[in-house]
Short mmCIF file of C-alpha atoms in Angstrom, two decimals:
data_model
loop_
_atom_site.label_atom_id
_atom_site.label_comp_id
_atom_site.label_asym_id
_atom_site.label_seq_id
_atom_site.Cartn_x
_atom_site.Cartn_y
_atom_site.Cartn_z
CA UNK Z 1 0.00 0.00 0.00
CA UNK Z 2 1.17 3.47 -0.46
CA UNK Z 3 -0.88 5.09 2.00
CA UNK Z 4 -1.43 9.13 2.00
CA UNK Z 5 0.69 10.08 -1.33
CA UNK Z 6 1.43 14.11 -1.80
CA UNK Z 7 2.93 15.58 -5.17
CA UNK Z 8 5.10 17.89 -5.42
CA UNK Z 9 7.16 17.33 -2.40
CA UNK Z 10 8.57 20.71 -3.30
CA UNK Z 11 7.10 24.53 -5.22
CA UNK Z 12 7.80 27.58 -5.60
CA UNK Z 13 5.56 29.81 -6.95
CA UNK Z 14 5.26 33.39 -7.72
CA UNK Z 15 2.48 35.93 -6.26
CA UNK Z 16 -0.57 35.19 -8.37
CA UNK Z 17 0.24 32.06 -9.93
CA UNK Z 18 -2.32 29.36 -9.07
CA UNK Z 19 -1.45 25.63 -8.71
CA UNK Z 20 -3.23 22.36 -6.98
CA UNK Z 21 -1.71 20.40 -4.67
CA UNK Z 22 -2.48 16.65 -5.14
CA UNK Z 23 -3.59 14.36 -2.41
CA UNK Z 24 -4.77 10.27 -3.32
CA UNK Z 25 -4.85 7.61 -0.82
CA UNK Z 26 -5.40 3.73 -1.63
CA UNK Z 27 -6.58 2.28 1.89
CA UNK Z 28 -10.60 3.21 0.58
CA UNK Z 29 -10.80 6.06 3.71
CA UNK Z 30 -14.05 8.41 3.31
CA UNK Z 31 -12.39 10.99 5.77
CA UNK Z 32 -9.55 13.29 4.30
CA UNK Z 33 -8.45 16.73 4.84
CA UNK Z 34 -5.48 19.28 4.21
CA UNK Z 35 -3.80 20.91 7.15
CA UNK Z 36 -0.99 23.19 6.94
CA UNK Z 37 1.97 23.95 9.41
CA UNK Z 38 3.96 27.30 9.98
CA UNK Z 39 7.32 27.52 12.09
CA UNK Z 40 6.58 27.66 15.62
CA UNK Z 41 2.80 26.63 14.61
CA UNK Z 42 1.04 23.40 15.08
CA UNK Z 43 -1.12 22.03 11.85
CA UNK Z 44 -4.02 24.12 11.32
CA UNK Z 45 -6.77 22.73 9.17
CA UNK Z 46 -7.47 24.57 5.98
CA UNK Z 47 -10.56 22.38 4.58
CA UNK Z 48 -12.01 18.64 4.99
CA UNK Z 49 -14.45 16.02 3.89
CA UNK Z 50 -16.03 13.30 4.86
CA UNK Z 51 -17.01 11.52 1.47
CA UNK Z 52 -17.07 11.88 -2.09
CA UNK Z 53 -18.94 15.23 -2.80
CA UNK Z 54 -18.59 16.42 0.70
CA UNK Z 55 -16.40 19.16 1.65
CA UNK Z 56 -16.19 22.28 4.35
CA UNK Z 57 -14.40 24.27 6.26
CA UNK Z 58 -11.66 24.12 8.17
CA UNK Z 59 -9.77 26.53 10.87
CA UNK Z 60 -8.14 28.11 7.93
CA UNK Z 61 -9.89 28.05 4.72
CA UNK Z 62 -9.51 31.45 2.99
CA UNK Z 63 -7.25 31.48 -0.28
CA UNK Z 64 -7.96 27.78 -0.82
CA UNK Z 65 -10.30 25.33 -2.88
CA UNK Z 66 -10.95 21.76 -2.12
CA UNK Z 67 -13.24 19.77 -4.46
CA UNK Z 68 -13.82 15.51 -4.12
CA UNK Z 69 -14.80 13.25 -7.00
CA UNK Z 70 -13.83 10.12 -5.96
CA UNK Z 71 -12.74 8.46 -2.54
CA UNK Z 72 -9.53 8.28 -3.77
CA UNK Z 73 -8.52 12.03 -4.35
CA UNK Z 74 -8.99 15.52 -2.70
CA UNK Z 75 -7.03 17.90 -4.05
CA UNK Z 76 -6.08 21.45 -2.60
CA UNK Z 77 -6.28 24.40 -5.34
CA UNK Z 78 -4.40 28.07 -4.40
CA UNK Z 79 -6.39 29.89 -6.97
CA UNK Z 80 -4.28 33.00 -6.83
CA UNK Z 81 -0.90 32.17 -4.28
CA UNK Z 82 0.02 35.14 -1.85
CA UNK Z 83 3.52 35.19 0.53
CA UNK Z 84 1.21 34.08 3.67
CA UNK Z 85 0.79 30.96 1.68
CA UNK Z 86 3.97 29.81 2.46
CA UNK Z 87 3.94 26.75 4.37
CA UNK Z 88 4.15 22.75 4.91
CA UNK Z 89 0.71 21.18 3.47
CA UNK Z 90 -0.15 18.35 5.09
CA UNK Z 91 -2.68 15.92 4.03
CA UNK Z 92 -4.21 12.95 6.12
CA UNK Z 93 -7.32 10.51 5.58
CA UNK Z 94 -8.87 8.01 7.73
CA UNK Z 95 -11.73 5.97 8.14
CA UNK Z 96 -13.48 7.88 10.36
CA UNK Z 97 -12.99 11.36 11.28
CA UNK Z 98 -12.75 10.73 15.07
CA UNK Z 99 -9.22 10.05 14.98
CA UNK Z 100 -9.05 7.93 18.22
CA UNK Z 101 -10.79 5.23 16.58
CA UNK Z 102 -9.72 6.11 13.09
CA UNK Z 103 -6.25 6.76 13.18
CA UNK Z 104 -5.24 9.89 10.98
CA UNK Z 105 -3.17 8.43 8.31
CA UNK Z 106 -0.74 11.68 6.88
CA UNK Z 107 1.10 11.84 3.59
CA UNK Z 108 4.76 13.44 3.73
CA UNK Z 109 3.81 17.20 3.13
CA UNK Z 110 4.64 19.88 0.48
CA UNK Z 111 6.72 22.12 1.02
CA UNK Z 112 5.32 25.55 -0.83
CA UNK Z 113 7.57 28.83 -1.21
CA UNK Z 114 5.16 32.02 -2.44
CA UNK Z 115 7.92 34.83 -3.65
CA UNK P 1 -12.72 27.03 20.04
CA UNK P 2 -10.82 24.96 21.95
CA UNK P 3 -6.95 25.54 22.37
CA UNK P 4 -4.04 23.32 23.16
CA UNK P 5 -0.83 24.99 24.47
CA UNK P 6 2.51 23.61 24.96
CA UNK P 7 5.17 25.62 26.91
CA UNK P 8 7.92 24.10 26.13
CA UNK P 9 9.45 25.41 23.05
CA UNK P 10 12.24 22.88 23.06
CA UNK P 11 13.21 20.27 25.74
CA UNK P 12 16.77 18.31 26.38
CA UNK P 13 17.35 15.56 27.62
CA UNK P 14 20.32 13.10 27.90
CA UNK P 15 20.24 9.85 25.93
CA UNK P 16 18.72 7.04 28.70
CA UNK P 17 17.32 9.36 30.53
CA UNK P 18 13.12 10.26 31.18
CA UNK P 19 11.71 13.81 29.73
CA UNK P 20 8.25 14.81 30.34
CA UNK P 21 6.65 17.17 27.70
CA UNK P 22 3.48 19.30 28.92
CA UNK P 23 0.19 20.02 27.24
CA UNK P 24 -2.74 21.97 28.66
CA UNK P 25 -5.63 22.37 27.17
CA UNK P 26 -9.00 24.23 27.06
CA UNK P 27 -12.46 22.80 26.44
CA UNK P 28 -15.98 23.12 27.85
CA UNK P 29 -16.50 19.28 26.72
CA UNK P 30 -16.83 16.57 29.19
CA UNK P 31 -15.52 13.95 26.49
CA UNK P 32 -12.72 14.17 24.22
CA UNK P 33 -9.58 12.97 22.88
CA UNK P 34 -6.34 13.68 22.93
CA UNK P 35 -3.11 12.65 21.37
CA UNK P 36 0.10 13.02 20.60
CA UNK P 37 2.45 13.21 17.40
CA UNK P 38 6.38 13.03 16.70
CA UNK P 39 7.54 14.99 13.72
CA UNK P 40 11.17 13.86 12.92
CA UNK P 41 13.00 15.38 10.55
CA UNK P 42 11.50 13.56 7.40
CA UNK P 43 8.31 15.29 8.57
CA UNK P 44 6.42 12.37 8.39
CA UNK P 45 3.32 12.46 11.35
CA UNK P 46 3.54 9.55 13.76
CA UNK P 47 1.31 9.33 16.39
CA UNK P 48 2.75 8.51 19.28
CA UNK P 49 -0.26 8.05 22.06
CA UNK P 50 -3.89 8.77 22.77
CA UNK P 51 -6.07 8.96 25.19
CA UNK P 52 -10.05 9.40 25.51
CA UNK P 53 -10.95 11.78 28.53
CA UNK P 54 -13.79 9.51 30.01
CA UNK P 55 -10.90 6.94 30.67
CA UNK P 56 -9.64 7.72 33.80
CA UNK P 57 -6.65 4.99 33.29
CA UNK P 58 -3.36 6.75 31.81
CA UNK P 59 -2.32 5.50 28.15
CA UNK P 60 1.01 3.67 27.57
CA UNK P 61 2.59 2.87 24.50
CA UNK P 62 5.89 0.68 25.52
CA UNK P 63 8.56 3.54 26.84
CA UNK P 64 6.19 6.48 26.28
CA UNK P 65 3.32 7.38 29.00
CA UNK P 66 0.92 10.42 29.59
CA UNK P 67 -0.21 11.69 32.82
CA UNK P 68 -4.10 12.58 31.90
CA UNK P 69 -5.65 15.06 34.90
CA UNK P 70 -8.60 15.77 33.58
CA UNK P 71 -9.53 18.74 36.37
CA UNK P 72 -6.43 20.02 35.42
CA UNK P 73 -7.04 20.13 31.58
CA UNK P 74 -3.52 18.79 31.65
CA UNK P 75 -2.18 15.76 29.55
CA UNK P 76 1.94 15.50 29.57
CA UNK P 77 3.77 13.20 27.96
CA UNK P 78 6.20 11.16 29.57
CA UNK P 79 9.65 9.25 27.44
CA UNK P 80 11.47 6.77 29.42
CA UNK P 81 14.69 5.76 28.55
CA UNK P 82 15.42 8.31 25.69
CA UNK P 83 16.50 7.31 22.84
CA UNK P 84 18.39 8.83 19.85
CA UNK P 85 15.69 8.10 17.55
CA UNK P 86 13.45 9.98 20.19
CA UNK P 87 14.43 13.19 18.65
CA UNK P 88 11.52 15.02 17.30
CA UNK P 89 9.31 17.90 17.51
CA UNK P 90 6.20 16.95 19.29
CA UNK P 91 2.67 17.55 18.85
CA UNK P 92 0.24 17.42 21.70
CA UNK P 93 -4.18 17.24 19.82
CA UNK P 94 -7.15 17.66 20.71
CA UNK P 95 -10.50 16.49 19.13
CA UNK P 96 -14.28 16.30 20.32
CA UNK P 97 -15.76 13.38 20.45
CA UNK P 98 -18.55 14.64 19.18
CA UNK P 99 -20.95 14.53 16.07
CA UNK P 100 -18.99 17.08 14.02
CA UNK P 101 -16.22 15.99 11.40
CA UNK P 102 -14.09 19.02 11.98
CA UNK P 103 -10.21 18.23 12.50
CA UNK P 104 -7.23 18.26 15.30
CA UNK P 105 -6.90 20.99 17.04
CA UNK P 106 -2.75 21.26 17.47
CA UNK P 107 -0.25 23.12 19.90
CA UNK P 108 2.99 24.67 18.53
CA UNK P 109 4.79 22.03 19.48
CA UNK P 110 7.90 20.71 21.57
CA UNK P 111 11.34 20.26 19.72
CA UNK P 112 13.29 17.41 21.55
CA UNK P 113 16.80 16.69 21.66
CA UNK P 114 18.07 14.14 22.86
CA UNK P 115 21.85 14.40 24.00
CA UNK P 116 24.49 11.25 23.40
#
């Protein structure tokens, strides 16, 4: 199994230039989200869902897009990037999205540069 | 909104030794969970421990404890016998148990070293 897979592990984009992170997992999970971490920050969440066609609102949603077609896939759109965009994007799925039953399963991250 | 806090930016300790990292936490729930996560270097999340509040019996996972005081809002994490591969940033959760779907709720995190 490859678990939580992210791509690119690594961007840099300029101010204004829009790009979609890509998040699939193979272990059938209906719960998935995006979280993103800032030095000296814990992960925030930016948006989640709990099953195909179901999405909302995280901690930290503004600036982003989330959309989910299929089970497998929930990818993270920056329609227009800004410098406060620069983070580590974390994405994690599970089962269930009470993660002491469901174990939060997280890709590897992307790291994103805005200049 | 609840809020997790840890006040320990970073933490030493020498290798073989114990280390306890401290949480707090604020909630108005009377059940919840709470966990914690190791960050190495590769960035990779691992989660380390967890613990649901309504259990009043602390969580261990082989050399790593917590010490759960509910009153308290207080959930530390203990390492015994440090290792090397101990060293980490670490990540103390929270999450209601409740209905809603929303996400972890993180603190900024511990940095651990771990001294040969």
């Amino acid at each position: 199994n490859a678990g939580v897979t992210q791509t690119p592990k690594f961007q840099v984009l300029k101010t204004g230039q829009s790009m979609t992170l890509q998040c699939a997992q193979d272990m059938n999970h209906e719960y998935m989200s995006w979280y993103r971490q800032d030095p000296g920050m814990g992960l925030r969440l930016i948006h989640y869902s709990v099953g195909a066609g179901i999405t909302d609102q995280g901690e930290v949603p503004n600036g982003y897009n989330v959309s989910r077609s299929t089970t497998e896939d929930f990818p993270l759109r920056l329609l227009s990037a800004a410098p406060s965009q620069t983070s580590v994007y974390f994405c994690a799925s599970s089962y269930f999205w009470k993660a002491y039953n469901s174990p939060l399963h997280f890709g590897n991250g992307t790291r994103l540069t805005v200049t | 909104a609840q809020t997790v806090t840890q006040s320990q930016p970073e933490m030493s300790v020498q290798e073989a030794e114990t280390v306890t990292l401290s949480c707090t936490y604020d909630t108005s729930e009377s059940d919840y969970y709470l966990f914690w996560y190791k960050q190495p270097p590769s960035r990779q999340m691992i989660l380390v421990i967890r613990q649901e509040a309504y259990k009043q019996q602390n969580a261990t996972e082989n050399r790593f404890s917590v010490n759960f005081q509910k009153a308290a809002k207080s959930f530390s994490l203990k390492i015994s016998d440090s290792q090397l591969g101990d060293a980490a940033m670490y990540f103390c959760a929270y999450q209601d148990s409740g209905g809603g779907a929303d996400g972890l709720t993180f603190g900024k995190g511990t940095h651990l070293i771990i001294q040969p």
